Structure formats: structure tokens, C-alpha cells
GROMACS .gro file of C-alpha atoms in nm:
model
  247
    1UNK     CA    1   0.000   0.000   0.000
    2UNK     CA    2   0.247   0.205   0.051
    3UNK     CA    3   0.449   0.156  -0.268
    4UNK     CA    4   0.123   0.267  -0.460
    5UNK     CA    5   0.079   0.608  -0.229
    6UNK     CA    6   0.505   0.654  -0.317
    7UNK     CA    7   0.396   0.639  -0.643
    8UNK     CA    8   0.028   0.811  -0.645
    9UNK     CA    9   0.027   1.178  -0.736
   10UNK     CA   10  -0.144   1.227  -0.431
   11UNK     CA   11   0.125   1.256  -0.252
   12UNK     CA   12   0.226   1.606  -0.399
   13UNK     CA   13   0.075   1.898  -0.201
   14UNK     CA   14   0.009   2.060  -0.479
   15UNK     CA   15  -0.238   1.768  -0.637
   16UNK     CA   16  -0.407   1.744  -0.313
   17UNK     CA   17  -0.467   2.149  -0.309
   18UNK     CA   18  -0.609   2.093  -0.691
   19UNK     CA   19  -0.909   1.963  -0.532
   20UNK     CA   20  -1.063   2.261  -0.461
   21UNK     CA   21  -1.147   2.284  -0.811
   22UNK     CA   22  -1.353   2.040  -0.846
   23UNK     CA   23  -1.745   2.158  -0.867
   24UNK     CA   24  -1.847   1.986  -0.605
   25UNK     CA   25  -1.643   2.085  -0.384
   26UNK     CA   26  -1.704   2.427  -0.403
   27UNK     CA   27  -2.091   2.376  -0.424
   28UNK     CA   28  -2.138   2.179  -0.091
   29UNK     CA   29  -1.785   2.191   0.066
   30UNK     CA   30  -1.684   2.557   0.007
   31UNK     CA   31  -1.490   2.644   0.306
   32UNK     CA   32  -1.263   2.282   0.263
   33UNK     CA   33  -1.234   2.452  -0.067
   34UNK     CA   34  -1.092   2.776   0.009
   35UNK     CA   35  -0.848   2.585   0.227
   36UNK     CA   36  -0.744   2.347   0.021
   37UNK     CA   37  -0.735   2.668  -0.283
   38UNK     CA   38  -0.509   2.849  -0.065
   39UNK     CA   39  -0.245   2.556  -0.041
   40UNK     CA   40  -0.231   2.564  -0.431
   41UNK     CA   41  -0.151   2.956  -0.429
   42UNK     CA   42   0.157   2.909  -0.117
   43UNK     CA   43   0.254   2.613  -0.369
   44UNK     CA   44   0.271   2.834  -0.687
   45UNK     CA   45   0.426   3.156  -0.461
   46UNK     CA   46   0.721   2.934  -0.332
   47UNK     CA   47   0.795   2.788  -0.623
   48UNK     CA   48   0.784   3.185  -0.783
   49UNK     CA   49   0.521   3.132  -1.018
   50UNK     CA   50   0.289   3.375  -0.838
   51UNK     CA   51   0.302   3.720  -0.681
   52UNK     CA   52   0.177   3.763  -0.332
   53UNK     CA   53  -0.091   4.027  -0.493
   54UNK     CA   54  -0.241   3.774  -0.724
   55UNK     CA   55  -0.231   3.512  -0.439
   56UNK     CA   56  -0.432   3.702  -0.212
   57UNK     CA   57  -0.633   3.844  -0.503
   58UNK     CA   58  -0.681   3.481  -0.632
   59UNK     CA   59  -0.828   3.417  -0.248
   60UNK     CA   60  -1.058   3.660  -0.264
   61UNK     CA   61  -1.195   3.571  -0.609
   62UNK     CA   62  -1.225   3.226  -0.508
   63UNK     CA   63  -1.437   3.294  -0.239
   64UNK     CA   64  -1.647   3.557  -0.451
   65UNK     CA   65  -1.686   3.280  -0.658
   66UNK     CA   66  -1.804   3.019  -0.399
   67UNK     CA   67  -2.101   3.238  -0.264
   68UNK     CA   68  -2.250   3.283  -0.579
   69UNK     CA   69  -2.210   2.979  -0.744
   70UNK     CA   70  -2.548   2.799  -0.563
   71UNK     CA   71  -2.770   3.110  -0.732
   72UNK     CA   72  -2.588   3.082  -1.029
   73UNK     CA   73  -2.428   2.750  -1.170
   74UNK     CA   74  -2.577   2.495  -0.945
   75UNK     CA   75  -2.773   2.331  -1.219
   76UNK     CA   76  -2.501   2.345  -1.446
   77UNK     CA   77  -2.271   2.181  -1.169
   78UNK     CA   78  -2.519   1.911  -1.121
   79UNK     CA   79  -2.593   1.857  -1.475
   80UNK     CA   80  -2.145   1.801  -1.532
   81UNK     CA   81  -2.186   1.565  -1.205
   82UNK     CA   82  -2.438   1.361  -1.368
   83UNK     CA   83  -2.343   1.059  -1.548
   84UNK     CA   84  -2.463   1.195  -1.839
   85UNK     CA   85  -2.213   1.465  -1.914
   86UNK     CA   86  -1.901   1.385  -2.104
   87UNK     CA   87  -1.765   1.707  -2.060
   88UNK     CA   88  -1.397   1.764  -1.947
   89UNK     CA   89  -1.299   1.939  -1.664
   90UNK     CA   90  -1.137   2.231  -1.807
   91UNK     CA   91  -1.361   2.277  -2.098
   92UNK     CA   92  -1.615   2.347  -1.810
   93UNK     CA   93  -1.451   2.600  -1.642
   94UNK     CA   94  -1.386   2.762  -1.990
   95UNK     CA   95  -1.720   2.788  -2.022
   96UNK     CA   96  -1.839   2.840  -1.680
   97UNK     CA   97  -1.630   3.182  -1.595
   98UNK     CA   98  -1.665   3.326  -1.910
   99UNK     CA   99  -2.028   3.357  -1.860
  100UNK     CA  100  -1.896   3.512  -1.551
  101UNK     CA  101  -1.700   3.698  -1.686
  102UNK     CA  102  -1.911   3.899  -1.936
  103UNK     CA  103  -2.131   3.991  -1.586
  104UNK     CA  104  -1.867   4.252  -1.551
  105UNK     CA  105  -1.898   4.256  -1.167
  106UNK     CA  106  -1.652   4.148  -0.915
  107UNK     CA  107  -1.776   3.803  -0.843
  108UNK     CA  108  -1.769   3.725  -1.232
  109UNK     CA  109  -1.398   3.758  -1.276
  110UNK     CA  110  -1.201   3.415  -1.319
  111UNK     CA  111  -1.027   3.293  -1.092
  112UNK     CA  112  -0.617   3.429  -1.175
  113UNK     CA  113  -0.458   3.062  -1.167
  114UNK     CA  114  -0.709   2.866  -1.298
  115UNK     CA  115  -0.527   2.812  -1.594
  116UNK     CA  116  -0.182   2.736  -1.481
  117UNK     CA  117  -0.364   2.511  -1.247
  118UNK     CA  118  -0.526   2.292  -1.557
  119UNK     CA  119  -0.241   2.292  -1.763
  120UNK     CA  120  -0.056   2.072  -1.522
  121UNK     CA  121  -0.306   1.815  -1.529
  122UNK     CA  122  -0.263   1.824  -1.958
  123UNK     CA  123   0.124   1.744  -1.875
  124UNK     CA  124   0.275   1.579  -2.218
  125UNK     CA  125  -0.002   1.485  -2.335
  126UNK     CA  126   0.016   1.745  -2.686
  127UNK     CA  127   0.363   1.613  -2.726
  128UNK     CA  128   0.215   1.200  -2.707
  129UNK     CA  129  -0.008   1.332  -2.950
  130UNK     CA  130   0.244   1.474  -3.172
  131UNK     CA  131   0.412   1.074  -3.133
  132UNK     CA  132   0.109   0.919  -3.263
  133UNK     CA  133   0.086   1.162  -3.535
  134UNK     CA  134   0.404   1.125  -3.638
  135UNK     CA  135   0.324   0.725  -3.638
  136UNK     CA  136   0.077   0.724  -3.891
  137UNK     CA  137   0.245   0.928  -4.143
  138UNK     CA  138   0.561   0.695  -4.133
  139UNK     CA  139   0.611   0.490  -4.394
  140UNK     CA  140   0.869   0.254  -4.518
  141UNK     CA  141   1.199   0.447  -4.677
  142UNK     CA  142   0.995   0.796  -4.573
  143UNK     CA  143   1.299   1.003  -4.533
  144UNK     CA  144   1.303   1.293  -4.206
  145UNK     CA  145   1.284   1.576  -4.439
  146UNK     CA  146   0.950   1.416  -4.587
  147UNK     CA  147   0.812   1.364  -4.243
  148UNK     CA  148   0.872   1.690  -4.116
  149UNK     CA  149   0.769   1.868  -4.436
  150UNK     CA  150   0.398   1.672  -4.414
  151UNK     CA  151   0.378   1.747  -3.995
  152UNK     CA  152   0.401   2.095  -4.108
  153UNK     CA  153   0.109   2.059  -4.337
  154UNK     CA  154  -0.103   1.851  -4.117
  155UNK     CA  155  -0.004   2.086  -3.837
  156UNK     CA  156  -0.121   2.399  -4.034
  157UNK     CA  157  -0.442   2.239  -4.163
  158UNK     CA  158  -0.523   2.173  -3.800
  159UNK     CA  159  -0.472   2.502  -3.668
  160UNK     CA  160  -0.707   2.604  -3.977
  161UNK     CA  161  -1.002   2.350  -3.843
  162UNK     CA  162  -1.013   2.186  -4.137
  163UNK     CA  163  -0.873   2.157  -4.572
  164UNK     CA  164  -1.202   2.342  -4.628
  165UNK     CA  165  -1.037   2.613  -4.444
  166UNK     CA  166  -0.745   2.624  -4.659
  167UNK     CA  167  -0.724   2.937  -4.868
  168UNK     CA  168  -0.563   2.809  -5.250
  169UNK     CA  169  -0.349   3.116  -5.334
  170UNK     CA  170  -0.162   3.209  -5.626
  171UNK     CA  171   0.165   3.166  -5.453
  172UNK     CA  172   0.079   2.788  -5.367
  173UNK     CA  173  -0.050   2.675  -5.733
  174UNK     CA  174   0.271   2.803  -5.878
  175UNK     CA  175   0.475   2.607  -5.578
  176UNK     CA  176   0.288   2.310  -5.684
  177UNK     CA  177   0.364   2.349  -6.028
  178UNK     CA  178   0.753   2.405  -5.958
  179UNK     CA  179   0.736   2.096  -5.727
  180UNK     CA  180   0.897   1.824  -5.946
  181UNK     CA  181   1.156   2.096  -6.095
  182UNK     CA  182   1.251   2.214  -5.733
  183UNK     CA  183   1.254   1.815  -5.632
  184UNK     CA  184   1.490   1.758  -5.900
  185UNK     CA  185   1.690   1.994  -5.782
  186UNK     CA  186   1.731   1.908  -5.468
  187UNK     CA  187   1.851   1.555  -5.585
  188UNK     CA  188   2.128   1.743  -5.765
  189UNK     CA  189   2.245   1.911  -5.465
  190UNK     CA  190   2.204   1.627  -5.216
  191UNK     CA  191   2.415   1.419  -5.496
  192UNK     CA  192   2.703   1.755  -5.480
  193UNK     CA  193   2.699   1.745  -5.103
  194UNK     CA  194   2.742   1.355  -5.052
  195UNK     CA  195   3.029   1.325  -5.384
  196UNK     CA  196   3.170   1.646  -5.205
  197UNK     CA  197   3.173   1.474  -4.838
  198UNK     CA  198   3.288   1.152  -4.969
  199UNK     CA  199   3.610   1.327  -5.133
  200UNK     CA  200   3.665   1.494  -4.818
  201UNK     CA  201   3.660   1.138  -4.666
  202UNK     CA  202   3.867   0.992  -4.903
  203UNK     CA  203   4.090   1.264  -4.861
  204UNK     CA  204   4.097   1.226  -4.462
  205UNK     CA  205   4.130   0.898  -4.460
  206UNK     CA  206   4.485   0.912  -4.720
  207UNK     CA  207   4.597   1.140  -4.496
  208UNK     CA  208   4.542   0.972  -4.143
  209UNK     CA  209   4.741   0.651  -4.342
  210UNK     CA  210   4.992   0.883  -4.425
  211UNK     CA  211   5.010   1.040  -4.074
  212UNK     CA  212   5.019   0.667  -3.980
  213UNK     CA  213   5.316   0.542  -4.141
  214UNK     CA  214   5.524   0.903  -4.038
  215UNK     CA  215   5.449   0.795  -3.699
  216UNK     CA  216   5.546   0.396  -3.711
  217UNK     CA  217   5.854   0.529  -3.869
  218UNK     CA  218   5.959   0.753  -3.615
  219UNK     CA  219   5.884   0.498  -3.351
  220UNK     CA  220   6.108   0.221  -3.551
  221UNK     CA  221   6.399   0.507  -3.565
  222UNK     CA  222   6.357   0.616  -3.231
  223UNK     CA  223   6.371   0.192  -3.088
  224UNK     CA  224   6.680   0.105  -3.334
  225UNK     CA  225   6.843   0.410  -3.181
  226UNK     CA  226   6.781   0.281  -2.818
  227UNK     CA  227   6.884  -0.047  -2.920
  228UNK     CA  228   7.188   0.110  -3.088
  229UNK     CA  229   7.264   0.370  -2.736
  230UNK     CA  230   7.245   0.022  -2.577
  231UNK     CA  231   7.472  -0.149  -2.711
  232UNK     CA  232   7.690   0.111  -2.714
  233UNK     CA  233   7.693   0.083  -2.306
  234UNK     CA  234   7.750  -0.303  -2.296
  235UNK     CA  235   8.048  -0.241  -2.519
  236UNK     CA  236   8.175   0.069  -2.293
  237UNK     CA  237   8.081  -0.116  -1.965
  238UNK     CA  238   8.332  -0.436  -2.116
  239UNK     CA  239   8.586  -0.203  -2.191
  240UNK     CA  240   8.563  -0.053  -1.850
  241UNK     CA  241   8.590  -0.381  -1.654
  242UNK     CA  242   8.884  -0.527  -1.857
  243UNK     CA  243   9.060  -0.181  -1.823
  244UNK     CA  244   9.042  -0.194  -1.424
  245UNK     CA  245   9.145  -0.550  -1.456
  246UNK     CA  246   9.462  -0.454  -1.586
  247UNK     CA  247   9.513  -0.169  -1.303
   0.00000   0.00000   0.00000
């Protein structure tokens, strides 16, 4: 049990303060709310992602909030509660506060941390995404070039909501058009670069052999000269003994 609460996000202050978000806590538990609220604000300060002015002013909007949400939202709390509602917890707030927020009064403004506070609950989940994406476009012998060039495309159709969306410009028909010429191109220069970087190779490599043999030939000079400086002091040392012999 114990292993499983090591590993449980629960056991991050921080999680446990993000329960004050939750609708139901602030319709029938307000006060555990605000309590819990606050520990998410001294989280954020400490770890200097907050001022201390929208801390406190994130306290007081929090409990603006709170007292008006029962004359206000409580159907629409109890109608995201149900079983019935598929909508995500974020996309309610989205909605929920900027209703609030065209009220123009005090109690309608959005709570200041809100956001940062949903966004850690999103984690890597756009970059996963991006992984599956990336998945279904490969291909066998799809070259990185290719897939980044079709990510871009699927990327900007996305942000556009759709290939309806697309606007077809003069600019793009005449890339289209230029598209084979341009791609022939490009295998001309790719075939420069690589001839060009396999000479250089080539090149590199004759010269490291080069290098090589300089250096195995000083080494063999520099041994037969130790060999020769040695023998040279046997012969000297022989000398020397038969000389003293003869003192």
C-alpha cells in the first residue's frame, strides 16, 4: 500500500490542493475549498510562479466565486456531475467563468490561476499526440525531411479547423507546379553534397594513413636508436671492466 501512495500523485501537495477545483467541492464543501485553494496559491508563490498580490487576489476571487455559485451555476454543476455529461474538466470552467466573466462585476472575474492550475493536469499529453501523429504518417523508406515537411502541413491544416479552411493562393499553385523541378533539384544538390563529403573522406582517410606510417617510422627510428645507445653501453661497460682488470 504504501508503494502505490510513493507512487500516487497524491502525494504532492500541490495535487491534493487541486481539489478545490472540483465543482463539487465548491458547491457543498466551500470552506474545505478555500483551504485546500489556498495551499495551491503558497505552492505556486514558493515555487515563484505567483506574486503575493495575485495570491491574495486569487483568495478573494475564489471565495467571490463560492457564494455565488449555488444562485448561479448549481444546475449546471449538477448537470457536469451527472453521469450523463461527457464534458472535461477544463472545458467546463472555460465555459463556466466566461459567462462570468461577461457579468462585468466582481464576483464574475475568473479565478487568476485557474489556468496554470489545468495545464498541469494536460502534462505531455500534446507532445504523445504529436508521437502518434508522427506514427501514422511513417512509412517505409519515408525520409526525415519528408516527415517533417507533411507534420508541417497537417499541423497547419489543424490550426485552420479543417482543408475546407485552406485558402488556395496564387503563390501555392505556382509552388505546386515548380514541385517536381525544385525536387529535381534538390537531388542534384544532395548528390554535390554527398560526392563532395565523400572526397573529403577519401581525402581524410589518405591522410590519417599517411600520418600513420610518419608515426610507425619515427617509432622504428627512435627503438633502433635505443637499441643502438644500448649497445653502445654493454660495449663501454666491457671495456671498462677489462681496463680496471689490468690496473
Amino acid at each position: 500500500k504504501s508503494r502505490i501512495i510513493d507512487k500516487s500523485p497524491l502525494k504532492y501537495k500541490l495535487v491534493r490542493g487541486l481539489s478545490s477545483l472540483y465543482p463539487s467541492v465548491i458547491l457543498n464543501n466551500s470552506n474545505i475549498g478555500l483551504t485546500r485553494f489556498n495551499i495551491v496559491l503558497e505552492v505556486l508563490y514558493n515555487r515563484y510562479q505567483i506574486t503575493e498580490t495575485v495570491a491574495e487576489r486569487g483568495t478573494n476571487q475564489y471565495v467571490s466565486f463560492c457564494s455565488v455559485v449555488k444562485e448561479r451555476h448549481q444546475d449546471e454543476i449538477e448537470n457536469f456531475l451527472s453521469d450523463e455529461c461527457n464534458l472535461e474538466l477544463d472545458n467546463f470552467y472555460y465555459g463556466l467563468l466566461s459567462r462570468e466573466k461577461k457579468n462585468k462585476k466582481k464576483t464574475g472575474r475568473s479565478v487568476a490561476v485557474v489556468k496554470s492550475c489545468f495545464i498541469f493536469s494536460h502534462g505531455n499529453a500534446s507532445v504523445e499526440r504529436g508521437f502518434s501523429v508522427n506514427k501514422t504518417m511513417l512509412v517505409e523508406n519515408l525520409k526525415k525531411q519528408s516527415l517533417i515537411n507533411q507534420r508541417r502541413a497537417y499541423d497547419r491544416i489543424k490550426s485552420l479547423r479543417g482543408v475546407e479552411n485552406v485558402s488556395i493562393t496564387k503563390k501555392m499553385l505556382l509552388a505546386v507546379r515548380g514541385a517536381k523541378h525544385r525536387y529535381r533539384e534538390d537531388l542534384v544538390r544532395k548528390k554535390e553534397y554527398l560526392d563532395k563529403k565523400a572526397s573529403k573522406t577519401q581525402e581524410k582517410r589518405k591522410l590519417e594513413n599517411e600520418l600513420q606510417q610518419l608515426y610507425n617510422q619515427k617509432k622504428k627510428i627512435r627503438l633502433e636508436k635505443e637499441k643502438e645507445e644500448i649497445e653502445f653501453e654493454v660495449k663501454i661497460q666491457i671495456l671498462e671492466e677489462k681496463r680496471k682488470s689490468l690496473l
